[in-house]
Amino acid sequence: MAIILDGKSLAKKIRQQLKSEVNQFVEKGLRNPSLAVILVGNDPASEVYVKNKRKACEEVGINSLYIHLSEDTPEEELLRIIDKLNKDEDVDGILVQLPLPKHIDTQKVITSISPEKDVDGFHPENVGKLSTGMKDGIIPCTPLGIWILLKEYGIETFKKDVVIVGASNIVGKPMGLLFLRNEEATVTICHKNTKDLRKYTEEADILVVAVGKPNLITADMVKRDVVVVDVGINRLEDGRLVGDTDFENIKEKAFAITPVPGGVGPMTVASLLINTVSVYRQKFGYPKHPLTDV
Ligand code: NAP
């Protein structure tokens, strides 16, 4: 039976640690860190994500400035708001909840956020820093959270064969880049046009799945003692929340596996807090947060 990589507990521990760090800064006379969260429209899943992120901010002492805009907000209006937040000295981080309504150019919006305040790590400058190995960029939250979770459990990544299923800009690609840093692991990224997915998943020492399809990866597609990181979040018709892998059967074969819920999700939110505190620290002349030192 596999080790269950308990992201929920670790995220809680990280929040407690951040809370006491923030307290220490405030006791020194600094203001609290702050994160601006922008939601455009009323997508129910996005509303839940935003609520969770703001609740987590509150718990550790990060002020969250919530800007909820209507679905039909013009792109120029959103860009104007971001510009104002970029210039606001009291705002450390800016997060625009994705997906955005169709009439808004997502990449344009991401690029309009100041790279220093881009706590999601999606700005091309931060992506470029991640891909060239520069350590002063901001790492996207889900890959950072996964990395911290693997390290907490002592999962060896050096010289491992890592297979990532899903090639999104948010998860798959930056996850691959993180494993490639310092020539740490050998990385294969699969996507919907991959000819024979099983051929790759069967070889993986570490398998990260980020697609959004329940049961995409079954126990017969992985080797014994694999480490499985399931990023997927899927709501079934009966209301259950599941990932992209057959957790019940794979856990009998794997060395370690993340549950859904309670695995990657809470670590993603924890990483958002880490990135925000890290930006705040640097603004006041302190080194970046040690947990971002990947
Ligand atoms: P996305 O942008 O839709 O990307 C999905 C990726 O999977 C794309 O690269 C897509 O390929 C690929 N894909 C589609 N069908 C495939 C198949 N049959 N085999 C292999 N690859 C396939 O999604 P995302 O934002 O990365 O999110 C993926 C999942 O993770 C979703 O369920 C999302 O809700 C979840 N998620 C969870 C967290 C968390 O914190 N737990 C964070 C972010 C996302 P193409 O690019 O070629 O279409």
mmCIF file of C-alpha atoms and ligand atoms in Angstrom:
data_model
loop_
_atom_site.group_PDB
_atom_site.id
_atom_site.type_symbol
_atom_site.label_atom_id
_atom_site.label_comp_id
_atom_site.label_asym_id
_atom_site.label_seq_id
_atom_site.Cartn_x
_atom_site.Cartn_y
_atom_site.Cartn_z
ATOM 1 C CA MET A 1 0.000 0.000 0.000
ATOM 2 C CA ALA A 2 1.402 3.348 -1.127
ATOM 3 C CA ILE A 3 2.434 6.256 1.057
ATOM 4 C CA ILE A 4 -0.316 8.854 0.791
ATOM 5 C CA LEU A 5 1.252 12.245 0.083
ATOM 6 C CA ASP A 6 -0.905 14.328 2.391
ATOM 7 C CA GLY A 7 -0.972 17.799 0.878
ATOM 8 C CA LYS A 8 -3.747 18.920 3.178
ATOM 9 C CA SER A 9 -1.680 18.443 6.348
ATOM 10 C CA LEU A 10 1.477 19.881 4.844
ATOM 11 C CA ALA A 11 -0.414 22.930 3.554
ATOM 12 C CA LYS A 12 -1.773 23.483 7.061
ATOM 13 C CA LYS A 13 1.726 23.286 8.519
ATOM 14 C CA ILE A 14 2.970 25.782 5.913
ATOM 15 C CA ARG A 15 0.113 28.183 6.694
ATOM 16 C CA GLN A 16 0.999 28.063 10.395
ATOM 17 C CA GLN A 17 4.649 28.707 9.579
ATOM 18 C CA LEU A 18 3.771 31.635 7.283
ATOM 19 C CA LYS A 19 1.445 33.072 9.899
ATOM 20 C CA SER A 20 4.199 33.236 12.468
ATOM 21 C CA GLU A 21 6.640 34.687 9.890
ATOM 22 C CA VAL A 22 4.137 37.402 8.945
ATOM 23 C CA ASN A 23 3.550 38.133 12.633
ATOM 24 C CA GLN A 24 7.254 38.665 13.144
ATOM 25 C CA PHE A 25 7.401 41.177 10.276
ATOM 26 C CA VAL A 26 4.355 43.021 11.587
ATOM 27 C CA GLU A 27 5.882 43.133 15.084
ATOM 28 C CA LYS A 28 8.928 44.790 13.509
ATOM 29 C CA GLY A 29 6.583 47.535 12.298
ATOM 30 C CA LEU A 30 6.014 46.457 8.687
ATOM 31 C CA ARG A 31 2.541 46.435 7.162
ATOM 32 C CA ASN A 32 0.866 43.092 6.415
ATOM 33 C CA PRO A 33 1.512 41.471 3.005
ATOM 34 C CA SER A 34 -1.272 42.018 0.503
ATOM 35 C CA LEU A 35 -2.661 40.158 -2.480
ATOM 36 C CA ALA A 36 -5.109 41.576 -5.038
ATOM 37 C CA VAL A 37 -7.444 38.894 -6.371
ATOM 38 C CA ILE A 38 -9.429 39.681 -9.525
ATOM 39 C CA LEU A 39 -12.366 37.556 -10.633
ATOM 40 C CA VAL A 40 -14.215 38.366 -13.847
ATOM 41 C CA GLY A 41 -17.672 36.814 -14.117
ATOM 42 C CA ASN A 42 -19.485 34.229 -12.012
ATOM 43 C CA ASP A 43 -18.048 30.843 -12.899
ATOM 44 C CA PRO A 44 -19.019 28.725 -9.847
ATOM 45 C CA ALA A 45 -15.737 26.750 -9.739
ATOM 46 C CA SER A 46 -13.708 29.977 -9.977
ATOM 47 C CA GLU A 47 -15.773 31.506 -7.177
ATOM 48 C CA VAL A 48 -14.943 28.527 -4.941
ATOM 49 C CA TYR A 49 -11.216 28.744 -5.788
ATOM 50 C CA VAL A 50 -11.157 32.477 -5.076
ATOM 51 C CA LYS A 51 -12.997 31.992 -1.794
ATOM 52 C CA ASN A 52 -10.477 29.337 -0.701
ATOM 53 C CA LYS A 53 -7.519 31.481 -1.657
ATOM 54 C CA ARG A 54 -8.857 34.509 0.225
ATOM 55 C CA LYS A 55 -9.641 32.400 3.295
ATOM 56 C CA ALA A 56 -6.089 31.037 3.280
ATOM 57 C CA CYS A 57 -4.696 34.583 2.951
ATOM 58 C CA GLU A 58 -6.738 35.719 5.919
ATOM 59 C CA GLU A 59 -5.495 32.786 8.007
ATOM 60 C CA VAL A 60 -1.827 33.766 7.597
ATOM 61 C CA GLY A 61 -2.277 37.534 7.809
ATOM 62 C CA ILE A 62 -2.132 38.431 4.120
ATOM 63 C CA ASN A 63 -4.641 41.178 3.311
ATOM 64 C CA SER A 64 -6.636 40.152 0.277
ATOM 65 C CA LEU A 65 -8.070 42.888 -1.868
ATOM 66 C CA TYR A 66 -10.950 41.331 -3.787
ATOM 67 C CA ILE A 67 -12.007 42.844 -7.091
ATOM 68 C CA HIS A 68 -15.058 41.100 -8.548
ATOM 69 C CA LEU A 69 -15.950 42.326 -12.023
ATOM 70 C CA SER A 70 -18.985 41.519 -14.129
ATOM 71 C CA GLU A 71 -18.771 38.984 -16.970
ATOM 72 C CA ASP A 72 -19.068 41.718 -19.626
ATOM 73 C CA THR A 73 -16.203 43.857 -18.285
ATOM 74 C CA PRO A 74 -14.255 45.198 -21.283
ATOM 75 C CA GLU A 75 -10.637 44.074 -21.618
ATOM 76 C CA GLU A 76 -9.406 47.690 -21.410
ATOM 77 C CA GLU A 77 -11.156 48.109 -18.061
ATOM 78 C CA LEU A 78 -9.414 45.029 -16.655
ATOM 79 C CA LEU A 79 -6.043 46.207 -18.001
ATOM 80 C CA ARG A 80 -6.625 49.624 -16.431
ATOM 81 C CA ILE A 81 -7.300 48.039 -13.018
ATOM 82 C CA ILE A 82 -4.172 45.876 -13.286
ATOM 83 C CA ASP A 83 -2.098 48.922 -14.227
ATOM 84 C CA LYS A 84 -3.323 50.688 -11.097
ATOM 85 C CA LEU A 85 -2.482 47.683 -8.923
ATOM 86 C CA ASN A 86 0.965 47.401 -10.554
ATOM 87 C CA LYS A 87 1.700 50.950 -9.400
ATOM 88 C CA ASP A 88 0.238 50.540 -5.899
ATOM 89 C CA GLU A 89 3.134 50.205 -3.418
ATOM 90 C CA ASP A 90 0.811 48.575 -0.887
ATOM 91 C CA VAL A 91 -0.064 45.672 -3.202
ATOM 92 C CA ASP A 92 2.503 42.846 -3.194
ATOM 93 C CA GLY A 93 0.849 40.267 -5.422
ATOM 94 C CA ILE A 94 -1.749 40.317 -8.202
ATOM 95 C CA LEU A 95 -3.767 37.270 -9.189
ATOM 96 C CA VAL A 96 -6.274 37.144 -12.022
ATOM 97 C CA GLN A 97 -8.427 34.047 -11.653
ATOM 98 C CA LEU A 98 -8.555 31.992 -14.857
ATOM 99 C CA PRO A 99 -10.354 31.204 -17.087
ATOM 100 C CA LEU A 100 -11.333 34.669 -18.270
ATOM 101 C CA PRO A 101 -14.436 35.332 -20.383
ATOM 102 C CA LYS A 102 -13.898 34.651 -24.095
ATOM 103 C CA HIS A 103 -13.824 38.315 -25.181
ATOM 104 C CA ILE A 104 -10.711 38.924 -23.050
ATOM 105 C CA ASP A 105 -7.235 37.994 -24.325
ATOM 106 C CA THR A 106 -5.822 35.932 -21.429
ATOM 107 C CA GLN A 107 -2.196 36.167 -22.527
ATOM 108 C CA LYS A 108 -2.457 39.938 -22.867
ATOM 109 C CA VAL A 109 -3.850 40.181 -19.337
ATOM 110 C CA ILE A 110 -1.149 37.917 -17.874
ATOM 111 C CA THR A 111 1.544 39.935 -19.631
ATOM 112 C CA SER A 112 0.107 43.191 -18.251
ATOM 113 C CA ILE A 113 0.790 42.119 -14.649
ATOM 114 C CA SER A 114 4.109 43.390 -13.342
ATOM 115 C CA PRO A 115 6.441 40.304 -13.281
ATOM 116 C CA GLU A 116 7.489 41.188 -9.701
ATOM 117 C CA LYS A 117 3.842 40.971 -8.569
ATOM 118 C CA ASP A 118 2.918 37.955 -10.703
ATOM 119 C CA VAL A 119 2.438 35.514 -7.808
ATOM 120 C CA ASP A 120 0.907 32.938 -10.176
ATOM 121 C CA GLY A 121 4.196 32.861 -12.080
ATOM 122 C CA PHE A 122 2.504 32.933 -15.503
ATOM 123 C CA HIS A 123 4.127 36.097 -16.896
ATOM 124 C CA PRO A 124 6.461 35.342 -19.849
ATOM 125 C CA GLU A 125 9.352 36.861 -17.883
ATOM 126 C CA ASN A 126 8.823 34.420 -15.018
ATOM 127 C CA VAL A 127 8.302 31.525 -17.438
ATOM 128 C CA GLY A 128 11.526 32.557 -19.181
ATOM 129 C CA LYS A 129 13.426 32.648 -15.891
ATOM 130 C CA LEU A 130 12.147 29.201 -14.993
ATOM 131 C CA SER A 131 13.177 27.817 -18.362
ATOM 132 C CA THR A 132 16.640 29.373 -18.338
ATOM 133 C CA GLY A 133 17.313 28.346 -14.746
ATOM 134 C CA MET A 134 17.377 31.895 -13.341
ATOM 135 C CA LYS A 135 16.466 31.638 -9.684
ATOM 136 C CA ASP A 136 14.974 35.100 -9.142
ATOM 137 C CA GLY A 137 11.684 34.471 -10.945
ATOM 138 C CA ILE A 138 8.352 33.341 -9.514
ATOM 139 C CA ILE A 139 7.510 29.645 -9.919
ATOM 140 C CA PRO A 140 3.878 28.778 -10.768
ATOM 141 C CA CYS A 141 1.940 27.624 -7.722
ATOM 142 C CA THR A 142 0.961 24.071 -8.684
ATOM 143 C CA PRO A 143 4.459 22.925 -9.747
ATOM 144 C CA LEU A 144 5.996 24.634 -6.703
ATOM 145 C CA GLY A 145 3.467 22.976 -4.395
ATOM 146 C CA ILE A 146 4.149 19.561 -5.925
ATOM 147 C CA TRP A 147 7.889 20.049 -5.549
ATOM 148 C CA ILE A 148 7.578 21.024 -1.884
ATOM 149 C CA LEU A 149 5.277 18.038 -1.241
ATOM 150 C CA LEU A 150 7.687 15.568 -2.868
ATOM 151 C CA LYS A 151 10.631 16.979 -0.899
ATOM 152 C CA GLU A 152 8.696 16.873 2.386
ATOM 153 C CA TYR A 153 8.238 13.132 1.915
ATOM 154 C CA GLY A 154 11.855 12.628 0.883
ATOM 155 C CA ILE A 155 10.919 11.515 -2.650
ATOM 156 C CA GLU A 156 14.125 11.338 -4.656
ATOM 157 C CA THR A 157 13.945 13.281 -7.945
ATOM 158 C CA PHE A 158 17.602 13.206 -9.003
ATOM 159 C CA LYS A 159 18.212 11.079 -12.129
ATOM 160 C CA LYS A 160 14.591 9.917 -12.148
ATOM 161 C CA ASP A 161 12.473 9.389 -15.254
ATOM 162 C CA VAL A 162 9.624 11.856 -14.870
ATOM 163 C CA VAL A 163 6.590 11.633 -17.123
ATOM 164 C CA ILE A 164 4.086 14.469 -17.161
ATOM 165 C CA VAL A 165 0.690 13.977 -18.771
ATOM 166 C CA GLY A 166 -0.847 17.297 -19.826
ATOM 167 C CA ALA A 167 1.092 20.170 -21.358
ATOM 168 C CA SER A 168 -0.717 23.271 -20.104
ATOM 169 C CA ASN A 169 1.107 26.530 -19.380
ATOM 170 C CA ILE A 170 -0.252 26.409 -15.836
ATOM 171 C CA VAL A 171 0.820 22.932 -14.774
ATOM 172 C CA GLY A 172 2.384 20.527 -17.269
ATOM 173 C CA LYS A 173 5.008 22.691 -18.942
ATOM 174 C CA PRO A 174 6.290 24.565 -15.843
ATOM 175 C CA MET A 175 6.327 21.262 -13.922
ATOM 176 C CA GLY A 176 8.562 19.819 -16.618
ATOM 177 C CA LEU A 177 10.853 22.849 -16.473
ATOM 178 C CA LEU A 178 11.171 22.550 -12.709
ATOM 179 C CA PHE A 179 12.239 18.906 -12.939
ATOM 180 C CA LEU A 180 14.728 19.892 -15.656
ATOM 181 C CA ARG A 181 16.422 22.492 -13.454
ATOM 182 C CA ASN A 182 20.024 21.632 -12.708
ATOM 183 C CA GLU A 183 19.568 18.587 -14.973
ATOM 184 C CA GLU A 184 17.724 17.043 -12.040
ATOM 185 C CA ALA A 185 15.539 14.506 -13.839
ATOM 186 C CA THR A 186 14.802 13.265 -17.346
ATOM 187 C CA VAL A 187 11.465 14.670 -18.400
ATOM 188 C CA THR A 188 8.866 13.555 -20.931
ATOM 189 C CA ILE A 189 5.745 15.661 -21.424
ATOM 190 C CA CYS A 190 2.737 13.927 -23.012
ATOM 191 C CA HIS A 191 -0.370 15.647 -24.380
ATOM 192 C CA LYS A 192 -3.505 14.849 -26.316
ATOM 193 C CA ASN A 193 -1.565 14.136 -29.499
ATOM 194 C CA THR A 194 0.806 11.697 -27.837
ATOM 195 C CA LYS A 195 0.602 8.536 -29.966
ATOM 196 C CA ASP A 196 0.879 5.902 -27.273
ATOM 197 C CA LEU A 197 0.443 7.351 -23.771
ATOM 198 C CA ARG A 198 0.907 4.008 -22.031
ATOM 199 C CA LYS A 199 4.357 3.552 -23.574
ATOM 200 C CA TYR A 200 5.527 6.556 -21.533
ATOM 201 C CA THR A 201 3.502 6.162 -18.327
ATOM 202 C CA GLU A 202 4.741 2.572 -17.926
ATOM 203 C CA GLU A 203 8.333 3.804 -17.799
ATOM 204 C CA ALA A 204 7.804 6.612 -15.291
ATOM 205 C CA ASP A 205 9.540 6.678 -11.898
ATOM 206 C CA ILE A 206 7.475 9.793 -11.137
ATOM 207 C CA LEU A 207 4.200 10.350 -12.987
ATOM 208 C CA VAL A 208 2.449 13.728 -12.830
ATOM 209 C CA VAL A 209 -1.024 13.778 -14.370
ATOM 210 C CA ALA A 210 -2.713 17.119 -15.122
ATOM 211 C CA VAL A 211 -5.402 16.680 -17.732
ATOM 212 C CA GLY A 212 -8.906 16.807 -16.243
ATOM 213 C CA LYS A 213 -10.149 13.341 -17.248
ATOM 214 C CA PRO A 214 -11.258 10.858 -14.571
ATOM 215 C CA ASN A 215 -9.563 7.452 -14.793
ATOM 216 C CA LEU A 216 -7.243 8.494 -17.612
ATOM 217 C CA ILE A 217 -4.451 6.584 -15.876
ATOM 218 C CA THR A 218 -5.256 3.079 -14.672
ATOM 219 C CA ALA A 219 -3.142 0.714 -12.558
ATOM 220 C CA ASP A 220 -2.043 -1.331 -15.583
ATOM 221 C CA MET A 221 -0.462 1.795 -17.103
ATOM 222 C CA VAL A 222 2.090 2.317 -14.316
ATOM 223 C CA LYS A 223 5.013 0.304 -13.018
ATOM 224 C CA ARG A 224 5.310 -0.996 -9.468
ATOM 225 C CA ASP A 225 6.714 1.536 -6.970
ATOM 226 C CA VAL A 226 5.950 4.558 -9.129
ATOM 227 C CA VAL A 227 5.313 7.908 -7.454
ATOM 228 C CA VAL A 228 2.024 9.328 -8.753
ATOM 229 C CA VAL A 229 1.045 12.989 -8.503
ATOM 230 C CA ASP A 230 -2.565 13.502 -9.513
ATOM 231 C CA VAL A 231 -3.340 17.140 -10.313
ATOM 232 C CA GLY A 232 -6.730 16.599 -11.939
ATOM 233 C CA ILE A 233 -9.920 17.869 -10.359
ATOM 234 C CA ASN A 234 -13.084 16.292 -11.761
ATOM 235 C CA ARG A 235 -16.591 16.497 -10.360
ATOM 236 C CA LEU A 236 -18.516 13.247 -11.085
ATOM 237 C CA GLU A 237 -22.264 13.160 -11.672
ATOM 238 C CA ASP A 238 -22.796 11.781 -8.173
ATOM 239 C CA GLY A 239 -21.024 14.848 -6.778
ATOM 240 C CA ARG A 240 -17.761 13.087 -5.877
ATOM 241 C CA LEU A 241 -14.491 14.879 -6.543
ATOM 242 C CA VAL A 242 -11.849 12.689 -8.224
ATOM 243 C CA GLY A 243 -8.525 13.126 -9.956
ATOM 244 C CA ASP A 244 -7.262 11.795 -13.280
ATOM 245 C CA THR A 245 -5.974 8.479 -11.955
ATOM 246 C CA ASP A 246 -7.551 5.306 -10.623
ATOM 247 C CA PHE A 247 -6.439 6.053 -7.049
ATOM 248 C CA GLU A 248 -7.923 2.922 -5.401
ATOM 249 C CA ASN A 249 -6.072 0.452 -7.632
ATOM 250 C CA ILE A 250 -2.897 2.426 -8.187
ATOM 251 C CA LYS A 251 -2.319 2.859 -4.447
ATOM 252 C CA GLU A 252 -1.872 -0.931 -4.179
ATOM 253 C CA LYS A 253 1.008 -0.776 -6.638
ATOM 254 C CA ALA A 254 2.634 2.638 -6.224
ATOM 255 C CA PHE A 255 5.340 3.705 -3.787
ATOM 256 C CA ALA A 256 3.500 6.968 -3.121
ATOM 257 C CA ILE A 257 0.436 8.796 -4.452
ATOM 258 C CA THR A 258 -1.414 12.061 -3.878
ATOM 259 C CA PRO A 259 -5.122 11.813 -3.034
ATOM 260 C CA VAL A 260 -7.857 13.965 -4.623
ATOM 261 C CA PRO A 261 -9.021 15.937 -2.760
ATOM 262 C CA GLY A 262 -6.320 16.593 -0.174
ATOM 263 C CA GLY A 263 -3.192 16.292 -2.305
ATOM 264 C CA VAL A 264 -2.062 18.861 -4.850
ATOM 265 C CA GLY A 265 -4.988 21.301 -4.439
ATOM 266 C CA PRO A 266 -4.127 22.545 -0.914
ATOM 267 C CA MET A 267 -0.437 22.712 -1.873
ATOM 268 C CA THR A 268 -1.289 24.976 -4.815
ATOM 269 C CA VAL A 269 -3.020 27.422 -2.464
ATOM 270 C CA ALA A 270 -0.151 27.164 0.049
ATOM 271 C CA SER A 271 2.294 28.050 -2.735
ATOM 272 C CA LEU A 272 0.281 31.126 -3.612
ATOM 273 C CA LEU A 273 0.742 32.265 -0.013
ATOM 274 C CA ILE A 274 4.448 31.418 -0.118
ATOM 275 C CA ASN A 275 4.923 33.376 -3.362
ATOM 276 C CA THR A 276 3.051 36.369 -1.933
ATOM 277 C CA VAL A 277 5.077 36.390 1.295
ATOM 278 C CA SER A 278 8.234 35.952 -0.759
ATOM 279 C CA VAL A 279 7.470 39.029 -2.891
ATOM 280 C CA TYR A 280 6.656 40.982 0.289
ATOM 281 C CA ARG A 281 9.919 39.929 1.949
ATOM 282 C CA GLN A 282 11.951 41.077 -1.040
ATOM 283 C CA LYS A 283 10.128 44.389 -1.182
ATOM 284 C CA PHE A 284 11.373 45.095 2.345
ATOM 285 C CA GLY A 285 14.927 43.985 1.633
ATOM 286 C CA TYR A 286 14.792 40.399 2.886
ATOM 287 C CA PRO A 287 15.833 37.379 0.787
ATOM 288 C CA LYS A 288 13.121 35.480 -1.053
ATOM 289 C CA HIS A 289 11.217 32.861 0.913
ATOM 290 C CA PRO A 290 13.368 29.747 1.463
ATOM 291 C CA LEU A 291 10.548 27.465 0.262
ATOM 292 C CA THR A 292 10.785 29.098 -3.185
ATOM 293 C CA ASP A 293 14.466 28.191 -3.314
ATOM 294 C CA VAL A 294 14.086 25.273 -5.674
HETATM 295 P P1 NAP B 1 -5.681 22.271 -19.472
HETATM 296 O O1 NAP B 1 -5.136 23.610 -19.736
HETATM 297 O O2 NAP B 1 -6.999 21.861 -20.050
HETATM 298 O O3 NAP B 1 -4.573 21.232 -19.945
HETATM 299 C C1 NAP B 1 -4.831 19.885 -20.054
HETATM 300 C C2 NAP B 1 -3.695 19.229 -20.802
HETATM 301 O O4 NAP B 1 -3.996 17.850 -20.967
HETATM 302 C C3 NAP B 1 -3.455 19.788 -22.183
HETATM 303 O O5 NAP B 1 -2.055 19.813 -22.391
HETATM 304 C C4 NAP B 1 -4.084 18.742 -23.086
HETATM 305 O O6 NAP B 1 -3.441 18.641 -24.330
HETATM 306 C C5 NAP B 1 -3.815 17.497 -22.323
HETATM 307 N N1 NAP B 1 -4.697 16.392 -22.676
HETATM 308 C C6 NAP B 1 -6.003 16.408 -23.039
HETATM 309 N N2 NAP B 1 -6.451 15.168 -23.243
HETATM 310 C C7 NAP B 1 -5.403 14.343 -23.041
HETATM 311 C C8 NAP B 1 -5.225 12.951 -23.144
HETATM 312 N N3 NAP B 1 -6.230 12.135 -23.452
HETATM 313 N N4 NAP B 1 -4.000 12.435 -22.863
HETATM 314 C C9 NAP B 1 -2.985 13.238 -22.546
HETATM 315 N N5 NAP B 1 -3.095 14.564 -22.422
HETATM 316 C C10 NAP B 1 -4.296 15.121 -22.692
HETATM 317 O O7 NAP B 1 -5.777 21.986 -17.941
HETATM 318 P P2 NAP B 1 -4.889 22.437 -16.667
HETATM 319 O O8 NAP B 1 -5.198 23.820 -16.318
HETATM 320 O O9 NAP B 1 -3.462 22.023 -16.813
HETATM 321 O O10 NAP B 1 -5.555 21.499 -15.588
HETATM 322 C C11 NAP B 1 -5.544 20.085 -15.712
HETATM 323 C C12 NAP B 1 -6.365 19.486 -14.588
HETATM 324 O O11 NAP B 1 -5.758 19.849 -13.364
HETATM 325 C C13 NAP B 1 -7.796 19.996 -14.502
HETATM 326 O O12 NAP B 1 -8.595 18.947 -13.984
HETATM 327 C C14 NAP B 1 -7.721 21.114 -13.499
HETATM 328 O O13 NAP B 1 -8.936 21.318 -12.834
HETATM 329 C C15 NAP B 1 -6.677 20.568 -12.571
HETATM 330 N N6 NAP B 1 -5.901 21.559 -11.845
HETATM 331 C C16 NAP B 1 -5.717 21.320 -10.534
HETATM 332 C C17 NAP B 1 -4.949 22.161 -9.789
HETATM 333 C C18 NAP B 1 -4.752 21.845 -8.350
HETATM 334 O O14 NAP B 1 -4.283 22.694 -7.615
HETATM 335 N N7 NAP B 1 -5.039 20.627 -7.931
HETATM 336 C C19 NAP B 1 -4.343 23.283 -10.356
HETATM 337 C C20 NAP B 1 -4.518 23.506 -11.725
HETATM 338 C C21 NAP B 1 -5.292 22.618 -12.456
HETATM 339 P P3 NAP B 1 -3.597 19.765 -25.436
HETATM 340 O O15 NAP B 1 -2.862 20.962 -24.924
HETATM 341 O O16 NAP B 1 -2.919 19.195 -26.616
HETATM 342 O O17 NAP B 1 -5.069 19.993 -25.567
#
